[in-house]
XYZ file of N, CA and C in Angstrom:
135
model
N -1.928 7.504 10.313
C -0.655 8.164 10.200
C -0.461 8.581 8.745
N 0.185 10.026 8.624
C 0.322 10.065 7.150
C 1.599 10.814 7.312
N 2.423 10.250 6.113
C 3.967 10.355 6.021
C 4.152 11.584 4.650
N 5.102 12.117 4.515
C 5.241 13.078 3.184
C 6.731 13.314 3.792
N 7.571 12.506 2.463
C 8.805 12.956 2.125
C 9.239 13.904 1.216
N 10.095 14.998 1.323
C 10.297 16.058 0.923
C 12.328 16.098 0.905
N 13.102 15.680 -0.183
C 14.446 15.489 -0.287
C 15.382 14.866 0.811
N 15.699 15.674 1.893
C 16.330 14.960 3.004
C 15.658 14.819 4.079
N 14.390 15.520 4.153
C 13.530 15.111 5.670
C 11.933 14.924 5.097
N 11.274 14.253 6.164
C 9.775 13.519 6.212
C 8.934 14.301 7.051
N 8.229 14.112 7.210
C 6.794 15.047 8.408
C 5.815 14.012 8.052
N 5.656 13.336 9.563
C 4.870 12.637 10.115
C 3.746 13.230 10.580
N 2.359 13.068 10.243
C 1.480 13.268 11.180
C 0.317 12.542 12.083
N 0.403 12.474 12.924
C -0.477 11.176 13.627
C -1.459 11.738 14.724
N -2.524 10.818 14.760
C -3.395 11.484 16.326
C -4.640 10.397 15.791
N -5.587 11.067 17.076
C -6.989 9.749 16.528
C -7.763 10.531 15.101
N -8.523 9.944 15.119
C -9.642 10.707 13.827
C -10.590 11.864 14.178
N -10.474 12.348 13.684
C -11.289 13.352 14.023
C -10.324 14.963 14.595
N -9.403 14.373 14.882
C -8.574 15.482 15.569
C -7.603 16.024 14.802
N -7.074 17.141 14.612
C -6.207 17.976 14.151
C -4.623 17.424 14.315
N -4.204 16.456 15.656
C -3.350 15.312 15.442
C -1.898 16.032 15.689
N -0.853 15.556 15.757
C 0.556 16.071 15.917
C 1.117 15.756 14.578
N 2.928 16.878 14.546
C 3.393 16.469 13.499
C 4.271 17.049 13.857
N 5.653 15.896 13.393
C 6.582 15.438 13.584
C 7.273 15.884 11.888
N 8.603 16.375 12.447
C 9.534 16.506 10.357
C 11.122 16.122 11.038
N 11.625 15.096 10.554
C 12.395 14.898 10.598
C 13.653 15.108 9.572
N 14.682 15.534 10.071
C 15.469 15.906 9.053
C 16.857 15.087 8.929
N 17.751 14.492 7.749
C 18.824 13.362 7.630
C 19.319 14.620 6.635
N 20.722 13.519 6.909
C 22.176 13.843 6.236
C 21.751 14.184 4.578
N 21.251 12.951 4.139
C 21.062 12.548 2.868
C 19.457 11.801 2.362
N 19.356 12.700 1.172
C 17.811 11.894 1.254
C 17.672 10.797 1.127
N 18.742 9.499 0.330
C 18.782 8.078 1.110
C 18.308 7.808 2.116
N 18.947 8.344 2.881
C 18.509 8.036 4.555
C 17.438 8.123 4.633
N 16.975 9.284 4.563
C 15.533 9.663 4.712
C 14.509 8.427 4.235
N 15.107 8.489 3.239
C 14.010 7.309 2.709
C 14.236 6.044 3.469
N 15.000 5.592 3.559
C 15.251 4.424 4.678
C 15.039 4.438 5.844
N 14.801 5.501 6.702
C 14.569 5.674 7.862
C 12.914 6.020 7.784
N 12.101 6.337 6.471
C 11.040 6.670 6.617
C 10.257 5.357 6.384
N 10.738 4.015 5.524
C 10.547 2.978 5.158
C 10.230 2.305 6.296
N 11.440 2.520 7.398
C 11.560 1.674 8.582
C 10.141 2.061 9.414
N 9.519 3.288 9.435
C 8.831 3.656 10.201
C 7.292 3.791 9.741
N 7.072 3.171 8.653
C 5.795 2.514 7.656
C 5.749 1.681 8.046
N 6.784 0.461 8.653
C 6.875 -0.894 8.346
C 6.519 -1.234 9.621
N 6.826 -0.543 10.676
C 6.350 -0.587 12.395
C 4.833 -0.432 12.636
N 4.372 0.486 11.661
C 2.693 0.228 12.168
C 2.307 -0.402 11.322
């Protein structure tokens, strides 16, 4: 999984190796959040 925060939203990208993989950008109120909500979701895998 590789994460990249960018002010108020993140873009996730995940899949197996080798593959081109999905990606996910999530966008918050405030880049606080962001960062806290991106923290939370490091800490799960």
């Amino acid at each position: 999984m590789e994460q990249e925060v960018v002010g108020n939203s993140f873009t996730v990208t995940y899949g197996k190796i080798g593959t081109k993989g999905q990606t996910q950008t999530k966008t918050f109120d405030s880049a606080e959040e962001c960062l806290k909500e991106a923290g939370k979701l490091l800490s799960e895998k």
